[in-house]
C-alpha positions as semicolon CSV with decimal commas, in nm:
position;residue;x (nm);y (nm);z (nm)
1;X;-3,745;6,493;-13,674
2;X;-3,574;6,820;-13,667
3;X;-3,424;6,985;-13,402
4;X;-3,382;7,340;-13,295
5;X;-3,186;7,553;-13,131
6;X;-3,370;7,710;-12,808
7;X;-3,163;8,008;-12,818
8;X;-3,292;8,078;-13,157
9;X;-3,680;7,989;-13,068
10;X;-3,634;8,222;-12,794
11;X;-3,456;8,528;-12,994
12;X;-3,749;8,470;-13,259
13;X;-4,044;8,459;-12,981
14;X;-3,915;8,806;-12,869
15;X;-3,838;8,974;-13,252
16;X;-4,162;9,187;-13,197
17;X;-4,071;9,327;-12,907
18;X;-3,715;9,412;-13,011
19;X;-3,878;9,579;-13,343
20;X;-4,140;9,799;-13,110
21;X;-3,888;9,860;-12,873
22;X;-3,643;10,012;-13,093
23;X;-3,925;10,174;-13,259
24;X;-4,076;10,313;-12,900
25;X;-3,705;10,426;-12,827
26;X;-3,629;10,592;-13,181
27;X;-3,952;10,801;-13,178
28;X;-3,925;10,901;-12,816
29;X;-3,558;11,049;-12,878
30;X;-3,684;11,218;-13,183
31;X;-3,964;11,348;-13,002
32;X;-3,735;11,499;-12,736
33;X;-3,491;11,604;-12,967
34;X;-3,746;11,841;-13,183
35;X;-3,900;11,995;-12,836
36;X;-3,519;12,076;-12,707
37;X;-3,456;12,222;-13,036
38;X;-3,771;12,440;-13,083
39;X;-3,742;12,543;-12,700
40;X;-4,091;12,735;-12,683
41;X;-4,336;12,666;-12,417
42;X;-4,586;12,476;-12,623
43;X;-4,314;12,254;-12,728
44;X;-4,384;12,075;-12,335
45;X;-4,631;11,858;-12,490
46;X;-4,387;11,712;-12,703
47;X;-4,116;11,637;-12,480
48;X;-4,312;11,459;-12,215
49;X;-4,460;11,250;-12,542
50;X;-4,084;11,180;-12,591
51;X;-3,971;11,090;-12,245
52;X;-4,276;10,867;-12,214
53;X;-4,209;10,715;-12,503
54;X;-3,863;10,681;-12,482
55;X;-3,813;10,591;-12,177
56;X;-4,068;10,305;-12,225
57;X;-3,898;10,158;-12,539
58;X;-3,588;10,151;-12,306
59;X;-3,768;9,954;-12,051
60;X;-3,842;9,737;-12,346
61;X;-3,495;9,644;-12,482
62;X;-3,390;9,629;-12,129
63;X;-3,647;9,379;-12,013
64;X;-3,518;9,123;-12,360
65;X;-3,169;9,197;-12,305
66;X;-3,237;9,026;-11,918
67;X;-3,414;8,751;-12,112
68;X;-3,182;8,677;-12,398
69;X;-2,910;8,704;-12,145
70;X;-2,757;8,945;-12,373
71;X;-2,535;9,116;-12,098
72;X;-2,468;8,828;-11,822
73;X;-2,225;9,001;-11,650
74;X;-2,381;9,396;-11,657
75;X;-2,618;9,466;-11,410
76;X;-2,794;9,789;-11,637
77;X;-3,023;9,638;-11,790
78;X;-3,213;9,534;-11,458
79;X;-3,150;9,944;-11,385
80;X;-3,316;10,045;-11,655
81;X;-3,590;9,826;-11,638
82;X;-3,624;9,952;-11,276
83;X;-3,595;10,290;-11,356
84;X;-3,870;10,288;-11,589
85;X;-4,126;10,085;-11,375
86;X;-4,091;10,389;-11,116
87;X;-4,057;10,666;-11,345
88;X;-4,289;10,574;-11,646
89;X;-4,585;10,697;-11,496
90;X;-4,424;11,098;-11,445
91;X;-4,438;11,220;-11,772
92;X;-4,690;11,052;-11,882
93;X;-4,902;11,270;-11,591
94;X;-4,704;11,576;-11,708
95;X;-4,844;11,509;-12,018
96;X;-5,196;11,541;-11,951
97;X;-5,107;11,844;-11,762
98;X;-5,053;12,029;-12,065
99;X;-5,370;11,920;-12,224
100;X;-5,581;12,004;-11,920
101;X;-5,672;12,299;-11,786
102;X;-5,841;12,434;-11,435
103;X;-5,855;12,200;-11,157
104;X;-5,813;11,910;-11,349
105;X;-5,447;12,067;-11,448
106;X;-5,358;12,076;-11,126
107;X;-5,491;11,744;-11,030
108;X;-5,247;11,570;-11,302
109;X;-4,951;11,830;-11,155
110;X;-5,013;11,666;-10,811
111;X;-5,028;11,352;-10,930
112;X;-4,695;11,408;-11,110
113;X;-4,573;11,487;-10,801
114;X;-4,692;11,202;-10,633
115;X;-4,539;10,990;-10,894
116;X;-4,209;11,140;-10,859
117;X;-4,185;11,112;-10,480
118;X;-4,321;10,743;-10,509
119;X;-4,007;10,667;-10,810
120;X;-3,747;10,848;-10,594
121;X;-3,848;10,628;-10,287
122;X;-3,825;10,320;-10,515
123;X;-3,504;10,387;-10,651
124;X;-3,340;10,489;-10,318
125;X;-3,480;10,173;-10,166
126;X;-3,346;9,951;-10,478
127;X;-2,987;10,133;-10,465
128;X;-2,958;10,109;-10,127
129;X;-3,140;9,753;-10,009
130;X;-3,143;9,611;-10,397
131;X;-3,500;9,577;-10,337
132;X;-3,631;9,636;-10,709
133;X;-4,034;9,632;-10,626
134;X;-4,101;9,746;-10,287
135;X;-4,280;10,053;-10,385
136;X;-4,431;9,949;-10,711
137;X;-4,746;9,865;-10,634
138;X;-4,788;10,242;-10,520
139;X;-4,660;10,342;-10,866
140;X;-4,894;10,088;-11,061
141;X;-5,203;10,146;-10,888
142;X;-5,088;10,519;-10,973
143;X;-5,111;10,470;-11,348
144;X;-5,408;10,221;-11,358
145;X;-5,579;10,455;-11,151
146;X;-5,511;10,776;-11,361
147;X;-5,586;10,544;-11,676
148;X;-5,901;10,432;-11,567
149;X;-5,999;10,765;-11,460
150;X;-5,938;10,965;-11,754
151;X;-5,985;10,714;-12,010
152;X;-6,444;10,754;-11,960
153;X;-6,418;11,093;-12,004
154;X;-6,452;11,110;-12,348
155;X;-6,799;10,949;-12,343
156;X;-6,938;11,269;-12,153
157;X;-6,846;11,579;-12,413
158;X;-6,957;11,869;-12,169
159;X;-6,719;11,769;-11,930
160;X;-6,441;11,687;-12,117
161;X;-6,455;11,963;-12,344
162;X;-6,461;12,197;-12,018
163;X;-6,095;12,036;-11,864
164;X;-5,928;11,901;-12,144
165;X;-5,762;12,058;-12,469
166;X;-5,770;11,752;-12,667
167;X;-5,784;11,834;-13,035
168;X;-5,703;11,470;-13,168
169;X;-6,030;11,264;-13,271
170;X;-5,775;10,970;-13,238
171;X;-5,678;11,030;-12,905
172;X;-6,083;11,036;-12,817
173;X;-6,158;10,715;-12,921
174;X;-5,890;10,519;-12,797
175;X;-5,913;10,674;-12,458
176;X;-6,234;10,456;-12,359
177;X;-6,083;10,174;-12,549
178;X;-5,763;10,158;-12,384
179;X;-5,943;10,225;-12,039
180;X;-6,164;9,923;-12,087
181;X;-5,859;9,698;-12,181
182;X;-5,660;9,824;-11,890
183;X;-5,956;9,725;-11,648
184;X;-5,980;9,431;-11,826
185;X;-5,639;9,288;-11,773
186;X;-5,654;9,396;-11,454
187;X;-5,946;9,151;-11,391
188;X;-5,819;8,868;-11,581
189;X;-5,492;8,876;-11,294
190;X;-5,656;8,949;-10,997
191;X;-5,828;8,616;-11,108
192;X;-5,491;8,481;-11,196
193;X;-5,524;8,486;-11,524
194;X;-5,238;8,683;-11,710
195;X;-5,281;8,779;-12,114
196;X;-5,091;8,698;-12,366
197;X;-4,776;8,896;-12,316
198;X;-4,829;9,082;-12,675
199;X;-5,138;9,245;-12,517
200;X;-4,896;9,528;-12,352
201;X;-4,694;9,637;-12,638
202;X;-4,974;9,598;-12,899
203;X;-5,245;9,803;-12,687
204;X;-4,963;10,071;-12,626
205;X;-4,826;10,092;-12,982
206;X;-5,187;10,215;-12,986
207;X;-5,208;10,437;-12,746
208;X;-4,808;10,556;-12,921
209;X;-5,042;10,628;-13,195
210;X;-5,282;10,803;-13,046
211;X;-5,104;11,028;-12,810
212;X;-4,860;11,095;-13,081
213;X;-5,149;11,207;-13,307
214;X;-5,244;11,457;-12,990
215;X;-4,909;11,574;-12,958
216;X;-4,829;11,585;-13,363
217;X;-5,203;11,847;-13,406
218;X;-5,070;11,990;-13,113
219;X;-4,752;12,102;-13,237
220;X;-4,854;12,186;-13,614
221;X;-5,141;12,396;-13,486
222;X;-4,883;12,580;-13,264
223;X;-4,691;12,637;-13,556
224;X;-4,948;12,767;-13,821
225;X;-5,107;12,994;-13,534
226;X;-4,699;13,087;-13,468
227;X;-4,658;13,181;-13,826
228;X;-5,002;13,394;-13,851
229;X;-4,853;13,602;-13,540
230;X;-4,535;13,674;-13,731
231;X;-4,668;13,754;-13,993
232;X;-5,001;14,015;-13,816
233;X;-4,653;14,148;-13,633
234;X;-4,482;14,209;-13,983
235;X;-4,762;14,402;-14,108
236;X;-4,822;14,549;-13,799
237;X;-4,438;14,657;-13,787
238;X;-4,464;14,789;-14,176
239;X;-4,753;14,970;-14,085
240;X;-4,563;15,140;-13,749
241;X;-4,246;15,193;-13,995
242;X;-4,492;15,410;-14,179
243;X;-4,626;15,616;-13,933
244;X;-4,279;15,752;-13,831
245;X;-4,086;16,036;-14,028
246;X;-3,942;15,862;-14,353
247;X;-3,690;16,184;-14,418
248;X;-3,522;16,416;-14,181
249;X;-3,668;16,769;-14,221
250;X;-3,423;17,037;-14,340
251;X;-3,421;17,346;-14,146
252;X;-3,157;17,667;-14,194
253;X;-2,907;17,605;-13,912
254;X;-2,975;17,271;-13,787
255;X;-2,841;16,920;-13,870
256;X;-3,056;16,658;-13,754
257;X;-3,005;16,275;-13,696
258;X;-3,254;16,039;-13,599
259;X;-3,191;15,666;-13,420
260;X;-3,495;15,402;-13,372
261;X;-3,436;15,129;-13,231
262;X;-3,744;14,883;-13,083
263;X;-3,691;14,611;-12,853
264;X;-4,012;14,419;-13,082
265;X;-4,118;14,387;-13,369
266;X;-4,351;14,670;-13,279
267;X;-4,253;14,931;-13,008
268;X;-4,428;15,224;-12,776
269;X;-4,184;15,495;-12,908
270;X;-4,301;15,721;-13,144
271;X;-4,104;16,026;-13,267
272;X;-4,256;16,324;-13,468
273;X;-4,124;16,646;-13,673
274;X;-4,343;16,881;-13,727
275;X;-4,168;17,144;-13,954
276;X;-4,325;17,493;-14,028
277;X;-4,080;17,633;-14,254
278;X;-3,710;17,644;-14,332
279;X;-3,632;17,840;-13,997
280;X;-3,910;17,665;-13,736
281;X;-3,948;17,282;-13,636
282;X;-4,098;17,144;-13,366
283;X;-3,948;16,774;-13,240
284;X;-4,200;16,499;-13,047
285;X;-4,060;16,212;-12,892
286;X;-4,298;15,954;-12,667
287;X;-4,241;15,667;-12,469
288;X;-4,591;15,441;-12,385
289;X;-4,554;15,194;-12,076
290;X;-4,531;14,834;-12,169
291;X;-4,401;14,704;-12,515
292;X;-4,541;14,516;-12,818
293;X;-4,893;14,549;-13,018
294;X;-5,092;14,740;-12,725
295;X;-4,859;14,968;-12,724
296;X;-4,763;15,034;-13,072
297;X;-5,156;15,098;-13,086
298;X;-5,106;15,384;-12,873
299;X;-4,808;15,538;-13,043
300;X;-5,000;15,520;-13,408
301;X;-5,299;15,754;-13,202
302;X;-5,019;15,987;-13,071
303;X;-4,966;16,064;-13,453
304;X;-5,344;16,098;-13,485
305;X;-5,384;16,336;-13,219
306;X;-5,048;16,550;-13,318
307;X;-5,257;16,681;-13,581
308;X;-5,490;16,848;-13,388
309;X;-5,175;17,047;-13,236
310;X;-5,004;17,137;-13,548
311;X;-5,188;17,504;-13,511
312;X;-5,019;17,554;-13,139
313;X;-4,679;17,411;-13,269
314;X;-4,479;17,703;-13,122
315;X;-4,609;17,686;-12,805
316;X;-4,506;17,351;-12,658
317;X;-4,709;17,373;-12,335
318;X;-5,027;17,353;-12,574
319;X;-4,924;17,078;-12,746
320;X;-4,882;16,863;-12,414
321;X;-5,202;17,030;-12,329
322;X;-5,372;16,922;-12,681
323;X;-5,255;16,617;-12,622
324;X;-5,331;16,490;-12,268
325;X;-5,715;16,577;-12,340
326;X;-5,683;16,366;-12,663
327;X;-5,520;16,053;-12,546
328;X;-5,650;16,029;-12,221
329;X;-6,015;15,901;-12,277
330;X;-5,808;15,646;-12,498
331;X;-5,561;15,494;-12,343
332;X;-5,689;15,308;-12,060
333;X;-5,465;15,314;-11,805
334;X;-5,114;15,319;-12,049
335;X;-4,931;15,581;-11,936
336;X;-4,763;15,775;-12,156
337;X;-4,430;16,050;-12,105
338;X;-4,377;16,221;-12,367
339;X;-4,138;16,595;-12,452
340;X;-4,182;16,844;-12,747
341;X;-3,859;17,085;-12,851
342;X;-3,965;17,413;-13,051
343;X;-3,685;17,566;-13,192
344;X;-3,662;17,897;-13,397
345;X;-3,338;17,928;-13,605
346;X;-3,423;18,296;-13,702
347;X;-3,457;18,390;-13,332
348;X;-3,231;18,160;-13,177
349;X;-3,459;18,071;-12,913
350;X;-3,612;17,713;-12,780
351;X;-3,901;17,641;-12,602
352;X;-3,968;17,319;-12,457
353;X;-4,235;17,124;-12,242
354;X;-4,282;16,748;-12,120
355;X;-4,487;16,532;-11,976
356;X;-4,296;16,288;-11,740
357;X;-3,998;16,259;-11,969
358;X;-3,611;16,214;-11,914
359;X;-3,466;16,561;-11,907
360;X;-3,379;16,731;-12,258
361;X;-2,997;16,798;-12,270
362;X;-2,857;17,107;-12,419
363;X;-2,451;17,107;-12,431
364;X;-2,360;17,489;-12,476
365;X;-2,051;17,473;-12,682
366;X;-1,959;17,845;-12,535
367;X;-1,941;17,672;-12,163
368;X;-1,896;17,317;-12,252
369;X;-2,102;17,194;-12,070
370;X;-2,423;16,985;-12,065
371;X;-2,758;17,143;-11,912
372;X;-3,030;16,940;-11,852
373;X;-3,349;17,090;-11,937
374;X;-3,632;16,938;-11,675
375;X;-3,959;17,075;-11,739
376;X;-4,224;16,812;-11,696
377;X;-4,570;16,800;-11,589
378;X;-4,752;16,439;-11,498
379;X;-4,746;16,167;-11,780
380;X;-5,017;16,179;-12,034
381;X;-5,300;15,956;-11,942
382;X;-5,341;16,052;-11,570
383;X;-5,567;16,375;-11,602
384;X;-5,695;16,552;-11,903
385;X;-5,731;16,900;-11,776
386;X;-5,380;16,952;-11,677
387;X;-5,164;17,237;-11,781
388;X;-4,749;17,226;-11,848
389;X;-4,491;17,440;-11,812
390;X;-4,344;17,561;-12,096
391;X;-3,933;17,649;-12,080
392;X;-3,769;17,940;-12,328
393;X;-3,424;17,851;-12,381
394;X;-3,138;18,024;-12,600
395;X;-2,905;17,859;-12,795
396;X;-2,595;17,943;-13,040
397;X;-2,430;17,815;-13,302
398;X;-2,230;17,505;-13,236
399;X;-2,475;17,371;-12,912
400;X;-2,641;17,036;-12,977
401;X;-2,980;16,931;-12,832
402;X;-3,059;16,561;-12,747
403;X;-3,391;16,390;-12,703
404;X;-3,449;16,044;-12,572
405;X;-3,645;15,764;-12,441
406;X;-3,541;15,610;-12,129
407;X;-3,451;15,294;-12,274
408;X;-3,108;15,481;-12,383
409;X;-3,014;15,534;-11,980
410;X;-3,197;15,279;-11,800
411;X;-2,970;14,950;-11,937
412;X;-2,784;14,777;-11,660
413;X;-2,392;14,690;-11,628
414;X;-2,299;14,362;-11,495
415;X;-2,291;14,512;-11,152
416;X;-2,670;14,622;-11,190
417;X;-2,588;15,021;-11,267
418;X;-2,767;15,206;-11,478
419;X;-2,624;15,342;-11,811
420;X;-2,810;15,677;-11,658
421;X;-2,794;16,037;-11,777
422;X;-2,425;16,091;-11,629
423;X;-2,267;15,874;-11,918
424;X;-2,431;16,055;-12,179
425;X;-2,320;16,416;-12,005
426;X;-1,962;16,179;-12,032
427;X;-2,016;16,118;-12,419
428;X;-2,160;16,452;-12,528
429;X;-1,861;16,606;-12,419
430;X;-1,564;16,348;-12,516
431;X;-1,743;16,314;-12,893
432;X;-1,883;16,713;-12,892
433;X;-1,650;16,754;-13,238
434;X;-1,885;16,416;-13,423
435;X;-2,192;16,561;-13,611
436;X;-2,527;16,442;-13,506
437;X;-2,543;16,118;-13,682
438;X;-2,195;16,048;-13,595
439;X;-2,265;16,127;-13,227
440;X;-2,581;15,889;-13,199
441;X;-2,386;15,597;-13,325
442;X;-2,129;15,708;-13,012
443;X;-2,374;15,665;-12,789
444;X;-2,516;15,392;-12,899
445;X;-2,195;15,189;-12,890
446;X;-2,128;15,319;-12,542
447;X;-2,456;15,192;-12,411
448;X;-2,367;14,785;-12,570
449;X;-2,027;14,881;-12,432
450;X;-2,173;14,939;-12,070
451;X;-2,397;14,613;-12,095
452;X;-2,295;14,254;-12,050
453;X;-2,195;14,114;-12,317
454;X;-2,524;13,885;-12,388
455;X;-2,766;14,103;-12,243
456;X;-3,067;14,146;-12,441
457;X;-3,251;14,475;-12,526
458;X;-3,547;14,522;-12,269
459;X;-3,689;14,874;-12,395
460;X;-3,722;15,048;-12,702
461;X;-3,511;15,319;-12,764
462;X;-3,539;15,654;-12,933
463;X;-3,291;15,883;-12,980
464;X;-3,275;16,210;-13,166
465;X;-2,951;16,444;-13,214
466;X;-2,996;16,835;-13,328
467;X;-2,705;17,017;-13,411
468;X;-2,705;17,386;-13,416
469;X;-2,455;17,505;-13,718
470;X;-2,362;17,861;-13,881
471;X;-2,519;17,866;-14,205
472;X;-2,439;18,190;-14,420
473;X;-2,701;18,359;-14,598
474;X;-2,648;18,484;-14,949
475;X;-2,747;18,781;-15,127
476;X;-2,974;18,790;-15,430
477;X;-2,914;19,036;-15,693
478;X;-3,233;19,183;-15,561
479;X;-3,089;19,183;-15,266
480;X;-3,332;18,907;-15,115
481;X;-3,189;18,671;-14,851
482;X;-3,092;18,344;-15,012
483;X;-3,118;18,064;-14,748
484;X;-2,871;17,735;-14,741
485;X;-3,157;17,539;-14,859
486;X;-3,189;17,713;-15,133
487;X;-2,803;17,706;-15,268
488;X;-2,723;17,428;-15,528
């Protein structure tokens, strides 16, 4: 007759429960790992797979390390086992949570709660009085109760269909199934009759399964649908890239530079040149409320309904005019500012109208100084029979004009001041010797400058820079004019 060693009976009588343990444990980790790492909002469904999981497979290897005696002398394994009686039940609630919706949603988030308060009274009582069960019936009559209510469910399609987002066919089969066993076992030790003790892990290696399925579809599906955005957003930015000026027009006497900067992949800005010939442009710049598709929608119609004002180009007030009685009927409650600069290089004369915009700046390099040019009428969008005012300016050789969006002088410092229209007066002057392009990369830097450094951009940003320079004309041997353009 042989004998054996108990110790070793005992570690082989428990090998499956150190395998699905460590298993449980592994997955769970991973689980949480891949949600912290992705950090998105639809990751939650993930993570509070994980912490179930997890923390379940720690209860596990907790529970045999007390029964192999693996740690006589430590008293954590009897915390974590204690731990995860009381605080099993919270994620799993959070879980459904995020696969609900309506009341339902907010039954499982009360729940949660209920769970939580119920662990933290456990705990407290088993730190302070060592009293490891006292409120654990509360937390298990919790779970069974949430188990054997949702687990039905599936058997009625209307209604679950109506609370729950459960894509899994997996998950909807084993929901009765594990129900049933639950209510079963349940039975068999009110009776006191307890199942075998590989009933537990087996029927939740299951329900691992199937909840992992749920939360695996869940994820993927968030990714594909993730990946279609990008790329409608790609396209939709290409297309946007399109619809803005791809060269900068050349006009006698003016040196132009032209910044774009969106806080999206798509933006509400939209800037237009409209030249006429080498000695007359006109200059658009818009700003739509709100960011992203919606309003890059709006910007593409702004270059729609330009067109109509091409044949009133030199007389900004019309354009505004033009179109506020366009865009109106059309953009449902998105306000839109917007400013149009005229300039005549022949003349030497401006004209200039807005609609709700941040002031045009003129520095006059004979009094060097900045004006700011405010001539605005109510944003486009509000009324379509309103008129504008329409302001003649003069300007010389050497002044610069600036237009801009407000997300150039609304950022914040880190005492919560704006950027604001002061520093660029500040700029304009210290940097009045850079040329245009030159001076919009000044002003750019001094607006990351002003910021914190990690602040994020939170509006898109427009800004255009018009030099006014001396440009010679030259005499034919005809005696025509020859303009700059026209020198090789």
């Amino acid at each position: 007759m042989t004998s054996t060693d108990p110790t070793l009976d005992l570690v082989r009588a428990h090998t499956a429960d150190a395998v699905l343990g460590s298993i449980f444990f592994f997955v769970g980790a991973t689980a949480c790992f891949v949600a912290a790492f992705r950090h998105r909002r639809a990751s939650r469904t993930l993570l509070w797979f994980g912490v179930f999981i997890g923390l379940y497979g720690a209860r596990m290897l907790a529970i045999l390390a007390e029964t192999l005696h693996l740690y006589p002398h430590s008293a954590w394994p009897m915390h974590v086992e204690v731990l995860g009686n009381y605080v099993l039940v919270v994620p799993s609630l959070l879980f459904w949570a995020e696969r609900t919706r309506a009341w339902i949603q907010k039954l499982f988030l009360l729940l949660s709660a209920v769970g939580l308060a119920i662990a933290v009274a456990g705990l407290i009582t088993y730190i302070v009085w060592g009293k490891p069960y006292a409120f654990i019936g509360y937390s298990f009559l919790l779970a069974v109760g949430t188990m054997l209510l949702v687990g039905p469910l599936p058997a009625f399609p209307g209604l679950f269909h109506k609370y729950f987002q459960v894509q899994s066919l997996v998950l909807r089969i084993v929901m009765p199934a594990i129900a049933l066993l639950v209510l079963v076992i349940n039975v068999l030790l009110f009776f006191g009759h307890p199942p075998s003790r590989y009933i537990e892990p087996v029927a939740f290696a299951v329900w691992v399964f199937a909840i992992g399925c749920e939360a695996a579809k869940n994820t993927f599906d968030n990714e594909r649908r993730l990946v279609s955005i990008e790329g409608e957003l790609e396209t939709a930015r290409q297309i946007q890239s399109s619809l803005l000026p791809a060269t900068i027009p050349h006009v006698h006497g003016l040196r132009i530079a032209a910044s774009y900067q969106p806080m999206s992949a798509v933006a509400g800005d939209y800037y237009q040149f409209v030249p006429v010939d080498h000695h007359h442009l006109g200059v658009l710049v818009a700003d739509v409320t709100g960011h992203g598709v919606p309003a890059a929608l709006i910007a593409s119609m702004i270059k729609v309904a330009m067109q109509s004002a091409v044949a009133v180009a030199s007389q900004p007030d019309l354009v505004m005019r033009q179109l506020n009685q366009i865009l109106t009927p059309e953009l449902s409650g998105r306000l839109t500012s917007a400013a149009y600069l005229w300039l005549d290089t022949e003349l030497h004369t401006a004209r200039y109208s807005a609609a709700g915009h941040p002031a045009l700046l003129h520095w006059k390099a004979a009094r060097h100084q900045v004006e700011h040019i405010e001539s605005n009428g109510l944003l486009l969008g509000i009324a379509s029979d309103r008129d504008y005012p329409d302001r003649q300016l003069a300007f010389n050789p050497g002044d610069r004009f600036l237009l801009y969006t407000d997300g150039l002088i609304e950022p914040e410092n880190a005492q919560g001041k704006t950027f604001g229209e002061d520093a660029l007066d500040t700029v304009l002057k210290l940097r009045r010797s850079l040329a245009a392009a030159e001076l919009s990369s000044a002003l750019l830097t001094a607006l990351r400058n002003w910021q914190p450094p990690k602040a994020v951009q939170l509006d898109d940003i427009t800004l255009i820079a018009i030099d006014v320079v001396e440009e010679p004309l030259r005499l034919t041997p005809t005696g025509r004019h020859l303009k700059a353009q026209e020198v090789s």
